[in-house]
Tab-separated table of C-alpha atoms in Angstrom:
chain	number	residue	atom	x	y	z
A	21	MET	CA	181.168	38.929	210.342
A	22	LEU	CA	182.624	38.620	206.924
A	23	ALA	CA	186.065	37.527	208.090
A	24	TRP	CA	183.909	34.362	209.708
A	25	ASN	CA	181.969	33.968	206.585
A	26	VAL	CA	185.565	34.581	203.925
A	27	THR	CA	186.700	31.105	206.392
A	28	ALA	CA	183.703	29.173	205.929
A	29	ILE	CA	184.123	30.081	201.715
A	30	VAL	CA	187.816	29.136	202.279
A	31	PHE	CA	187.687	25.847	203.873
A	32	VAL	CA	184.536	24.707	201.706
A	33	VAL	CA	186.953	25.399	198.448
A	34	MET	CA	189.346	23.611	200.544
A	35	ALA	CA	187.263	20.521	201.006
A	36	GLY	CA	185.808	20.808	197.735
A	37	GLY	CA	189.643	21.229	195.654
A	38	ILE	CA	190.614	17.953	197.909
A	39	GLY	CA	187.885	15.860	197.262
A	40	GLU	CA	187.954	16.834	193.084
A	41	LEU	CA	192.385	15.738	193.867
A	42	ALA	CA	190.797	12.710	195.541
A	43	VAL	CA	188.352	11.408	192.344
A	44	GLY	CA	191.393	10.867	190.145
A	45	PRO	CA	193.297	8.627	191.821
A	46	LEU	CA	190.095	6.789	192.935
A	47	ASP	CA	188.354	6.497	189.460
A	48	GLY	CA	192.117	4.604	188.861
A	49	ALA	CA	191.440	2.283	191.775
A	50	MET	CA	188.430	1.663	190.737
A	51	ASP	CA	188.831	1.142	187.221
A	52	ALA	CA	190.857	-1.431	188.634
A	53	ILE	CA	188.779	-3.152	190.662
A	54	THR	CA	185.963	-3.606	187.930
A	55	GLY	CA	189.177	-5.302	185.743
A	56	ASN	CA	190.661	-7.746	188.620
A	57	GLY	CA	186.662	-8.682	189.151
A	58	SER	CA	186.351	-9.604	185.434
A	59	ALA	CA	189.802	-11.313	185.794
A	60	ILE	CA	188.458	-13.615	188.418
A	61	ARG	CA	184.681	-14.200	186.655
A	62	HIS	CA	186.967	-15.297	183.470
A	63	GLN	CA	189.122	-18.064	185.807
A	64	VAL	CA	186.166	-19.037	187.477
A	65	GLN	CA	184.413	-19.426	184.644
A	66	ALA	CA	186.537	-21.575	183.323
A	67	ASP	CA	187.615	-23.407	186.763
A	68	GLN	CA	183.884	-24.478	187.052
A	69	ALA	CA	184.095	-25.400	182.639
A	70	HIS	CA	187.129	-27.824	183.229
A	71	ASP	CA	186.186	-29.252	186.376
A	72	ALA	CA	182.449	-30.323	183.843
A	73	LEU	CA	184.788	-32.039	181.943
A	74	ARG	CA	186.584	-33.954	184.120
A	75	ALA	CA	183.808	-34.565	185.955
A	76	ALA	CA	181.557	-36.112	182.570
A	77	ALA	CA	184.722	-37.933	180.941
A	78	ARG	CA	185.461	-39.235	184.818
A	79	ALA	CA	181.898	-40.628	183.957
A	80	ALA	CA	181.997	-42.023	180.981
A	81	TYR	CA	185.694	-43.633	181.050
A	82	PRO	CA	183.924	-47.562	183.010
A	83	ALA	CA	182.088	-47.111	180.196
A	84	PHE	CA	184.674	-47.055	177.829
A	85	MET	CA	185.933	-49.202	178.887
A	86	GLU	CA	183.102	-52.503	179.271
A	87	ARG	CA	183.062	-51.468	176.092
A	88	PHE	CA	186.976	-51.121	175.724
A	89	HIS	CA	186.734	-55.416	177.513
A	90	VAL	CA	183.653	-56.208	175.121
A	91	LEU	CA	185.726	-55.874	172.212
A	92	GLU	CA	189.522	-57.038	173.721
A	93	LYS	CA	187.227	-60.953	174.005
A	94	SER	CA	185.631	-60.010	170.807
A	95	MET	CA	189.280	-59.942	169.019
A	96	GLU	CA	190.438	-63.032	170.618
A	97	THR	CA	187.831	-64.661	169.917
A	98	LEU	CA	188.115	-63.651	166.325
A	99	SER	CA	191.689	-64.564	166.373
A	100	GLY	CA	191.396	-68.296	167.781
A	101	ARG	CA	188.392	-69.172	164.523
A	102	ILE	CA	191.007	-67.354	161.879
A	103	GLU	CA	193.821	-69.806	163.537
A	104	ALA	CA	190.839	-72.683	163.975
A	105	GLY	CA	190.726	-71.552	160.205
A	106	SER	CA	193.959	-71.637	159.100
A	107	ASP	CA	194.462	-74.785	160.781
A	108	ASP	CA	191.221	-76.419	158.190
A	109	THR	CA	192.778	-74.572	155.839
A	110	ARG	CA	196.551	-76.130	156.478
A	111	ALA	CA	195.444	-79.373	156.692
A	112	ALA	CA	193.371	-79.658	153.468
A	113	GLY	CA	195.763	-78.276	152.366
A	114	GLY	CA	197.648	-81.610	153.481
A	115	HIS	CA	194.956	-83.823	152.531
A	116	ALA	CA	194.703	-82.445	148.768
A	117	ALA	CA	198.623	-82.892	148.535
A	118	ARG	CA	198.642	-85.722	149.474
A	119	LEU	CA	196.335	-87.217	147.575
A	120	ALA	CA	197.539	-85.699	144.728
A	121	LEU	CA	200.750	-87.734	145.537
A	122	GLN	CA	199.274	-91.280	145.746
C-alpha cells in the first residue's frame, strides 16, 4: 500500500513538473498572440481610415469638377471682356491719335 501511495505521489509530482515546464512556453506564446492581435487591430483601423478618406475624396470629386468648370467658364468670360476692353482702348487711342494728327 505504501508503494502505491509513493508511486501516486511521484506521478502527481511529475505531472506538476511537466505542467510547470509547459507554462513558460505557453506564456510566451500568449504574449506573441496578444502582440499579433494588437498589430492586426491597428492594421484594420488604418485600413478603415484609408477607406473612409478615399470615399470622402471620391464623393467630393464631382463637386470639385463642377466648381472647376464654373471657374473655367468665368475665366473665359473674363478673358473675353479683357480682350474686348483692350480692343476698345486701342480703338479709342487710335482715334485720338488720328484726331491729333489732323
